[in-house]
XYZ file of C-alpha atoms in Angstrom:
561
model
C 0.436 0.110 0.101
C 2.571 2.207 0.959
C 4.260 1.613 -2.835
C 1.096 3.153 -4.224
C 1.985 6.712 -5.836
C -0.657 9.667 -3.998
C -1.555 11.004 -7.672
C -1.767 8.116 -9.527
C -4.717 5.621 -9.974
C -4.046 1.791 -9.788
C -4.851 1.482 -14.106
C -1.930 4.129 -14.252
C -4.715 7.112 -14.738
C -3.913 10.601 -12.908
C -7.188 12.070 -11.291
C -7.666 15.962 -9.669
C -6.068 15.778 -6.136
C -7.661 16.911 -2.823
C -5.521 19.698 -1.839
C -7.713 22.843 -0.964
C -8.852 23.917 3.077
C -11.124 25.505 4.069
C -9.490 29.034 2.758
C -8.261 28.040 -0.197
C -12.044 26.773 -0.914
C -14.269 30.450 0.381
C -11.378 32.371 -1.632
C -12.410 30.147 -4.570
C -16.275 32.190 -4.389
C -15.026 35.326 -2.801
C -12.494 35.971 -6.013
C -15.211 34.949 -8.324
C -17.802 37.036 -6.308
C -15.844 39.857 -5.908
C -15.092 40.842 -9.795
C -15.730 43.406 -12.759
C -19.708 43.052 -11.583
C -17.917 45.497 -7.928
C -16.153 48.255 -11.166
C -19.866 48.560 -13.152
C -22.669 46.801 -11.061
C -23.823 49.313 -9.832
C -23.799 52.459 -12.452
C -26.694 49.352 -14.098
C -28.253 49.297 -10.655
C -29.203 52.853 -10.308
C -29.694 53.543 -13.515
C -32.265 51.276 -14.017
C -33.707 51.252 -10.581
C -32.614 54.819 -9.159
C -31.336 55.842 -6.162
C -33.092 53.859 -3.268
C -34.082 51.525 -5.608
C -30.763 50.133 -6.344
C -30.382 48.925 -3.204
C -33.512 47.399 -2.631
C -32.671 45.408 -6.096
C -29.066 43.973 -3.917
C -30.874 43.153 -1.133
C -32.652 40.817 -3.894
C -30.186 39.545 -5.503
C -28.216 38.686 -2.229
C -31.514 36.759 -1.101
C -32.281 34.956 -4.129
C -28.756 33.965 -4.073
C -27.979 33.236 -0.735
C -31.445 30.577 -0.976
C -30.413 28.798 -4.122
C -26.800 28.805 -2.252
C -28.388 26.618 0.369
C -29.152 24.661 -1.673
C -25.796 24.033 -3.403
C -24.429 24.054 0.009
C -26.923 20.761 0.950
C -25.852 19.367 -2.753
C -22.292 20.175 -2.958
C -21.596 18.726 0.766
C -23.205 15.415 0.095
C -22.121 14.003 -3.482
C -18.508 16.546 -3.148
C -17.601 16.159 -6.483
C -15.613 18.482 -9.508
C -18.016 20.107 -11.853
C -20.581 19.294 -9.124
C -23.312 21.648 -10.932
C -22.699 20.039 -14.417
C -22.789 16.767 -12.747
C -25.682 16.983 -9.763
C -28.836 17.289 -12.298
C -27.049 13.999 -13.620
C -27.538 12.053 -10.692
C -31.498 13.073 -10.595
C -32.280 13.153 -14.052
C -30.239 10.963 -15.716
C -28.458 11.780 -19.175
C -30.669 14.342 -21.253
C -31.253 16.604 -17.782
C -27.769 16.602 -16.551
C -26.462 17.482 -20.270
C -28.969 21.231 -19.620
C -27.454 21.636 -16.793
C -23.714 20.723 -17.296
C -24.268 23.048 -21.104
C -25.988 25.895 -19.339
C -22.638 25.796 -16.119
C -20.137 24.998 -18.753
C -21.626 28.094 -21.118
C -22.483 30.488 -18.742
C -18.274 29.700 -17.112
C -15.688 29.395 -19.858
C -17.443 32.703 -21.285
C -16.824 34.673 -18.032
C -13.139 34.721 -18.608
C -13.043 37.018 -21.933
C -15.523 39.403 -20.239
C -13.193 40.514 -17.289
C -10.347 40.891 -19.020
C -13.500 42.776 -21.842
C -13.707 45.115 -18.640
C -9.621 45.439 -17.865
C -9.260 46.530 -21.397
C -12.235 49.144 -21.358
C -10.706 51.096 -17.959
C -7.276 50.941 -19.846
C -8.756 52.886 -23.003
C -10.927 55.160 -20.795
C -7.797 56.493 -18.535
C -5.615 56.342 -21.589
C -8.186 57.160 -24.716
C -5.325 58.005 -27.099
C -2.224 55.457 -26.317
C -4.104 52.869 -25.786
C -7.692 52.087 -27.750
C -8.548 48.574 -28.128
C -12.532 49.373 -29.083
C -13.432 49.518 -32.394
C -16.670 52.262 -32.727
C -19.907 49.591 -32.969
C -17.670 48.103 -29.384
C -15.955 45.274 -30.446
C -12.764 44.708 -30.487
C -10.051 45.612 -32.686
C -7.063 43.781 -33.377
C -4.741 45.441 -31.344
C -7.225 44.209 -28.458
C -7.940 40.579 -29.593
C -3.951 40.730 -28.859
C -3.862 41.816 -25.116
C -6.672 39.160 -24.330
C -4.278 36.833 -25.658
C -1.823 37.610 -23.319
C -4.063 38.027 -20.668
C -5.929 34.867 -21.205
C -3.227 33.056 -22.022
C -1.635 33.761 -18.182
C -5.253 32.027 -16.680
C -3.970 29.438 -18.540
C -1.024 28.747 -17.795
C -1.543 29.823 -13.820
C -3.716 26.591 -13.981
C -1.632 24.725 -15.640
C 0.167 24.355 -13.138
C -2.689 22.550 -10.365
C -5.511 23.497 -8.651
C -2.871 24.469 -5.467
C -1.389 26.998 -7.892
C -4.992 27.947 -8.539
C -6.026 28.855 -5.176
C -3.080 30.250 -3.605
C -2.282 32.493 -6.473
C -6.198 34.073 -6.252
C -5.166 34.059 -2.603
C -2.938 36.794 -3.178
C -4.761 38.333 -5.674
C -7.947 38.706 -3.206
C -6.394 41.030 -0.259
C -5.556 43.371 -3.664
C -9.071 43.064 -4.293
C -10.560 43.172 -0.885
C -8.370 46.462 -0.410
C -8.854 48.466 -2.768
C -12.861 48.410 -2.987
C -12.770 48.461 0.441
C -11.178 51.878 0.659
C -12.777 53.430 -2.158
C -16.262 52.532 -0.214
C -14.737 54.252 3.006
C -13.148 57.399 0.269
C -16.745 58.307 -1.376
C -18.067 57.360 2.250
C -16.226 60.701 3.501
C -15.507 62.757 0.885
C -18.311 63.012 -1.014
C -21.587 62.013 0.367
C -24.748 63.165 -0.580
C -27.550 61.927 0.804
C -30.515 63.096 -0.805
C -29.474 61.340 -4.356
C -31.159 58.217 -2.952
C -33.976 60.057 -3.080
C -33.542 62.008 -6.099
C -34.957 61.712 -9.239
C -38.355 61.019 -8.525
C -38.085 59.505 -5.443
C -36.693 56.224 -3.401
C -37.446 53.751 -6.456
C -38.515 56.230 -9.310
C -39.187 53.422 -11.506
C -41.344 50.740 -8.708
C -41.000 47.228 -8.606
C -40.745 46.986 -12.216
C -37.336 49.075 -12.597
C -35.579 47.537 -8.914
C -36.375 44.026 -10.534
C -34.853 44.770 -13.684
C -32.189 45.860 -12.655
C -31.094 42.563 -11.258
C -29.659 41.611 -14.625
C -27.913 45.004 -15.829
C -25.565 43.515 -13.766
C -26.551 43.241 -10.139
C -26.721 39.315 -9.995
C -23.854 39.517 -12.385
C -22.244 41.024 -9.815
C -23.153 38.793 -6.197
C -23.021 35.665 -8.236
C -19.591 33.046 -7.846
C -20.223 30.911 -4.714
C -20.656 27.648 -7.132
C -17.219 27.885 -7.634
C -16.696 26.482 -4.484
C -18.586 23.529 -5.479
C -16.908 23.606 -9.195
C -13.651 22.285 -7.566
C -15.684 20.252 -4.503
C -13.628 16.721 -5.870
C -10.371 18.631 -4.739
C -10.801 19.970 -1.171
C -10.280 18.156 2.002
C -13.011 17.276 4.338
C -15.506 18.518 1.346
C -18.695 17.715 3.965
C -17.635 20.614 6.401
C -15.733 22.508 3.798
C -18.259 23.276 1.680
C -21.114 24.770 3.211
C -19.022 26.937 5.141
C -17.023 27.982 1.763
C -20.677 28.970 0.126
C -21.698 30.978 3.144
C -19.455 32.536 4.148
C -18.037 34.232 0.704
C -22.258 34.927 0.705
C -22.315 36.488 3.634
C -18.907 38.761 2.943
C -20.070 39.167 -0.491
C -23.705 40.822 0.174
C -21.992 43.398 3.454
C -18.850 44.018 0.383
C -21.920 45.043 -2.667
C -23.970 46.455 -0.421
C -21.915 48.949 1.225
C -20.175 49.345 -1.614
C -23.705 50.703 -3.304
C -24.684 53.391 -0.881
C -20.915 54.961 -0.798
C -21.915 54.533 -4.800
C -24.789 56.285 -4.806
C -24.186 59.329 -2.271
C -21.566 59.929 -4.409
C -22.915 60.659 -8.031
C -22.998 64.607 -9.255
C -26.496 65.928 -7.413
C -26.682 67.971 -10.962
C -26.479 64.641 -13.353
C -30.096 63.502 -11.263
C -32.167 66.020 -11.755
C -33.661 64.729 -14.764
C -33.779 61.481 -13.911
C -31.181 58.455 -13.699
C -31.064 57.472 -17.497
C -26.880 59.333 -17.179
C -26.279 59.223 -13.664
C -22.724 59.568 -14.839
C -22.282 61.137 -18.535
C -20.673 60.530 -21.795
C -17.059 57.532 -21.283
C -17.079 58.158 -18.147
C -19.344 54.907 -17.653
C -15.526 53.037 -19.177
C -14.767 53.818 -15.814
C -17.624 54.959 -13.392
C -15.552 54.375 -9.712
C -12.405 56.246 -11.979
C -14.443 59.744 -12.074
C -16.295 59.267 -9.055
C -12.970 59.518 -7.269
C -11.423 61.895 -9.358
C -14.630 64.752 -9.029
C -14.022 64.261 -5.112
C -10.206 65.460 -5.333
C -9.037 62.125 -5.355
C -7.203 60.629 -7.205
C -4.355 58.460 -6.119
C -7.600 56.606 -5.971
C -8.247 56.772 -8.952
C -4.906 55.403 -10.484
C -5.092 52.633 -7.818
C -8.594 52.102 -9.525
C -6.791 51.687 -12.710
C -4.486 48.798 -11.271
C -7.818 47.394 -10.073
C -9.380 47.325 -12.690
C -7.120 44.896 -13.880
C -5.945 42.843 -11.195
C -9.958 42.461 -9.975
C -11.441 41.005 -13.325
C -7.996 39.148 -13.669
C -8.448 37.842 -10.375
C -12.392 35.933 -11.674
C -11.246 35.458 -14.875
C -8.596 33.372 -13.655
C -10.391 31.481 -11.405
C -13.060 30.715 -14.451
C -10.772 29.459 -16.427
C -9.735 26.772 -14.080
C -13.469 26.159 -13.064
C -14.985 26.026 -16.365
C -12.560 23.355 -17.586
C -13.795 21.507 -14.707
C -16.814 21.664 -15.916
C -16.124 19.814 -19.414
C -14.060 17.388 -17.798
C -17.369 16.722 -15.820
C -18.695 16.972 -19.433
C -16.776 14.322 -20.522
C -16.491 11.943 -17.409
C -20.515 11.366 -17.697
C -19.732 10.900 -21.270
C -21.544 13.998 -23.256
C -18.607 14.778 -25.314
C -15.339 12.589 -25.916
C -13.833 11.410 -22.978
C -10.561 13.276 -24.073
C -11.207 16.043 -22.172
C -11.425 15.044 -19.271
C -7.699 12.909 -18.958
C -6.208 14.799 -15.984
C -2.069 14.762 -16.267
C 0.629 13.903 -13.640
C -0.340 17.148 -11.446
C -4.063 16.707 -11.219
C -4.834 19.217 -13.733
C -7.402 18.394 -17.045
C -5.436 19.563 -19.379
C -7.461 19.608 -22.660
C -10.386 21.085 -21.025
C -8.066 23.803 -20.366
C -7.310 23.873 -23.705
C -10.530 24.144 -25.307
C -11.821 26.700 -22.244
C -8.490 28.853 -23.882
C -9.970 28.799 -27.199
C -13.363 29.180 -26.739
C -12.559 32.228 -24.634
C -10.000 33.431 -27.458
C -13.363 32.704 -29.911
C -16.195 35.144 -27.962
C -13.604 37.540 -28.421
C -14.223 38.109 -32.253
C -17.892 38.438 -32.444
C -19.716 39.522 -28.997
C -19.880 43.537 -27.365
C -18.887 44.443 -24.279
C -19.458 43.619 -20.803
C -22.687 45.444 -20.692
C -23.641 43.169 -23.802
C -22.696 40.067 -22.291
C -24.128 40.469 -18.648
C -27.868 39.988 -19.107
C -27.016 36.823 -21.565
C -24.600 35.251 -18.740
C -26.472 36.144 -15.879
C -29.817 34.211 -17.577
C -26.991 31.761 -18.603
C -25.576 31.076 -13.977
C -29.290 30.807 -13.271
C -30.759 28.662 -15.260
C -28.271 26.388 -13.975
C -28.704 27.400 -10.277
C -32.010 26.725 -11.330
C -31.304 23.139 -11.560
C -30.059 22.619 -8.508
C -33.331 22.563 -6.394
C -35.354 20.292 -9.320
C -31.624 18.183 -8.332
C -32.238 18.133 -4.514
C -35.557 17.553 -4.825
C -34.884 14.593 -6.940
C -32.130 13.411 -5.117
C -33.520 13.840 -1.754
C -36.704 11.450 -2.301
C -34.487 8.946 -4.313
C -31.828 8.784 -2.209
C -33.179 9.602 0.983
C -31.326 6.911 3.258
C -26.859 8.877 2.218
C -25.558 10.551 5.147
C -25.973 14.489 4.978
C -23.641 16.607 6.651
C -25.549 19.603 5.490
C -29.659 19.601 5.317
C -31.608 22.681 3.838
C -34.309 23.064 6.313
C -37.607 23.470 5.365
C -36.590 22.021 2.023
C -40.494 21.143 1.524
C -40.854 25.504 1.187
C -37.483 26.868 0.893
C -36.367 24.270 -2.512
C -39.836 25.337 -4.729
C -38.805 29.038 -3.356
C -35.444 28.911 -4.757
C -36.501 27.409 -8.127
C -39.370 30.033 -8.585
C -36.420 33.141 -7.574
C -34.454 31.708 -10.124
C -36.545 31.761 -12.982
C -38.168 35.312 -11.856
C -34.731 36.850 -12.241
C -34.482 34.931 -15.778
C -38.140 36.742 -16.689
C -36.936 39.858 -15.882
C -33.322 39.286 -18.056
C -35.996 39.987 -21.264
C -37.393 38.691 -24.079
C -34.308 38.900 -26.733
C -32.089 37.801 -23.469
C -34.066 34.546 -23.413
C -34.019 34.138 -27.092
C -30.624 34.420 -27.784
C -29.999 32.075 -24.678
C -32.004 28.847 -25.679
C -30.479 29.616 -29.187
C -27.762 28.351 -27.257
C -28.897 25.963 -25.700
C -30.524 24.391 -28.997
C -26.718 24.760 -30.311
C -25.508 22.790 -27.222
C -27.701 19.887 -28.141
C -26.978 19.632 -31.835
C -24.295 18.910 -30.770
C -24.665 16.529 -28.177
C -26.466 14.839 -30.622
C -24.317 14.873 -33.881
C -21.337 13.257 -30.958
C -24.264 10.786 -30.047
C -24.928 9.610 -33.274
C -21.495 9.083 -34.289
C -21.135 6.426 -31.336
C -22.407 2.465 -31.773
C -25.342 2.052 -30.541
C -23.808 0.832 -26.843
C -21.452 3.376 -25.989
C -24.231 5.954 -26.548
C -25.759 8.231 -23.481
C -28.797 6.706 -21.539
C -30.968 10.075 -22.473
C -33.510 8.564 -19.482
C -36.259 10.625 -21.771
C -39.000 10.207 -18.528
C -36.601 11.787 -16.386
C -36.884 14.791 -19.046
C -39.882 15.466 -19.919
C -40.770 18.816 -18.018
C -37.637 20.463 -19.737
C -38.703 21.150 -22.746
C -42.123 22.724 -21.579
C -39.973 24.460 -19.598
C -37.695 25.965 -21.412
C -40.519 26.669 -23.814
C -42.584 28.523 -20.770
C -39.651 30.994 -20.020
C -40.090 32.005 -23.824
C -43.467 32.286 -24.256
C -43.973 34.070 -20.785
C -40.971 36.247 -21.750
C -42.652 37.378 -24.817
C -45.744 38.129 -23.559
C -44.618 39.824 -20.058
C -42.601 43.796 -19.756
C -39.584 42.857 -19.645
C -37.943 43.545 -23.296
C -33.672 42.834 -21.731
C -31.553 44.509 -25.097
C -33.426 43.916 -28.203
C -31.804 43.396 -30.866
C -33.756 42.172 -35.026
C -32.871 38.785 -35.957
C -34.173 38.197 -39.494
C -36.168 41.294 -39.557
C -38.103 41.194 -36.987
C -37.027 42.832 -32.995
C -37.146 41.654 -30.611
C -39.678 42.684 -28.105
C -42.230 42.255 -25.693
C -45.910 41.721 -26.387
C -46.170 42.886 -22.820
C -50.166 41.540 -22.760
C -49.216 40.538 -19.099
C -49.159 43.141 -16.738
C -46.924 43.802 -13.966
C -47.710 41.462 -10.947
C -49.643 39.650 -12.242
C -46.710 38.610 -14.615
C -44.597 36.929 -11.644
C -47.619 35.758 -11.036
C -47.321 33.267 -13.737
C -43.884 32.600 -13.414
C -44.870 31.434 -10.571
C -47.582 29.287 -11.362
C -44.892 27.727 -14.338
C -42.012 27.436 -11.625
C -44.162 24.751 -9.228
C -45.794 23.234 -12.173
C -42.545 22.686 -13.487
C -41.192 22.344 -9.797
C -43.645 18.906 -8.549
C -43.251 17.538 -12.135
C -39.687 17.448 -12.309
C -39.242 15.793 -8.747
C -42.364 12.914 -9.498
C -40.221 12.101 -12.613
C -37.010 11.948 -11.172
C -35.361 8.525 -11.991
C -36.016 5.638 -9.781
C -34.065 5.048 -6.555
C -31.861 2.171 -8.442
C -30.916 4.374 -11.194
C -30.107 7.482 -9.244
C -27.832 4.892 -7.079
C -26.332 4.540 -10.791
C -25.770 7.347 -11.001
C -24.403 8.509 -8.031
C -21.901 5.561 -8.118
C -20.783 6.127 -10.938
C -19.550 9.817 -10.140
C -18.251 9.069 -7.087
C -16.270 6.200 -8.002
C -13.416 9.127 -9.523
C -14.191 11.147 -6.141
C -13.822 7.459 -4.182
C -10.251 7.452 -5.375
C -8.636 10.721 -4.486
C -9.767 10.264 -1.702
C -8.265 6.971 -1.035
C -5.255 8.287 -2.457
C -5.288 11.890 -0.071
C -5.168 8.916 2.947
C -1.649 7.957 1.461
C -0.143 11.375 1.462
């Protein structure tokens, strides 16, 4: 036994290694919560919800994400495997349901790194408008911008190829800076340029009502505050996951919530009241939108802090991009392990790193730079993809509790009969308020994933294909279809675009509050439909055993070290 190499399976295949403790797990989640969202989220919220209304938006976001984090805490500690959000739906609903959850998780994660890079590049251009021009007039990256993006992405890739311990420690170092600079900004603005009247300026505390407060969720608020699941994604690489995963999730969410509430309070209070006389459409005018906090600190006479913010605009998004490069590779690793794509993408090298998956994520990230717009153009789409991914967790929890009830659970979601369906309702409402055009494009991406998945499966011999478990996924198409229809009937447009000559705008046939009631009713139907059609107990236990085989071997090897 002592001669067995701790980093190699008996078959000679390398595997992931359990090397990350509570500190590293917490900072991995917190590192993705505090990314480029802090630089832009408060501006997006104030524009749509007003000064006081933006505070309500952040509180709602914290409640929704906190509820979903509690669901993930039970799943992650009970089934601690890498790429967890891609694999929990597989355990409960089989091949097709699992692929949908995994595909949405991957699309969300793999596009975060390039978006964080774009946040850095936009701030650099805002600071040096003549010497650092990386954007075309239409908002896409110029050739020089793509080259700079290549350098950022290459750095992320290099760090991730060194192993999960390097990833965690590099992120831990970056977190010191990522917390210090925003915290300094908060208190500097509060004590040098604070106007309490801003919270009721431009038409009152919430001048655009509940509609504006909810619309702001998808304008950068959810995007900014999300990221707690990153400790789930490396669940197969943490020490004592039953204890560390719930603690890491809850600590990261608590710190992130306080951080963003203080940040929004300082942002709104430090705006120039002159810009709010006629409403919140332009709380920060013109080119200053590329670097809102740089503008505010310069206006307050804090030039030294404005300089530090330019540096932070590289470090903070860069740290988040680094984390997401790692976790997106774990998601593609999970997709390969589940048999959705060729298993070669889940191959692990001698450092315990899914090298091929990391390479795939690098290529997709670079392709993202070419056709897509800047940070604001993609934030709604990524938010919806993230929340669809999160929404699969309450369904998986209900199915697994029903069909795998005897499994030890170090953490149990209290009042799951109430909180689990409530989490699913909240997630669907967040997707709905992102707007019809956003949901349309999101479901087009889902369709592309199904096409790729289908073509790969057809290329395999019949006995090698993924078992789809169609009965357990009968709720899937009605769910996605209902979201699309309700978003078209509702009152949220998202970012309207033209497709085949048609402008994607909501018909506004359902009034305020009635639309939310319709989404809630649909959510309950889908929730109980999914719960009652989850795979049978024997199939669930087989799927869990299949996924956990890897984790048990990793744990045995860890005990040998």
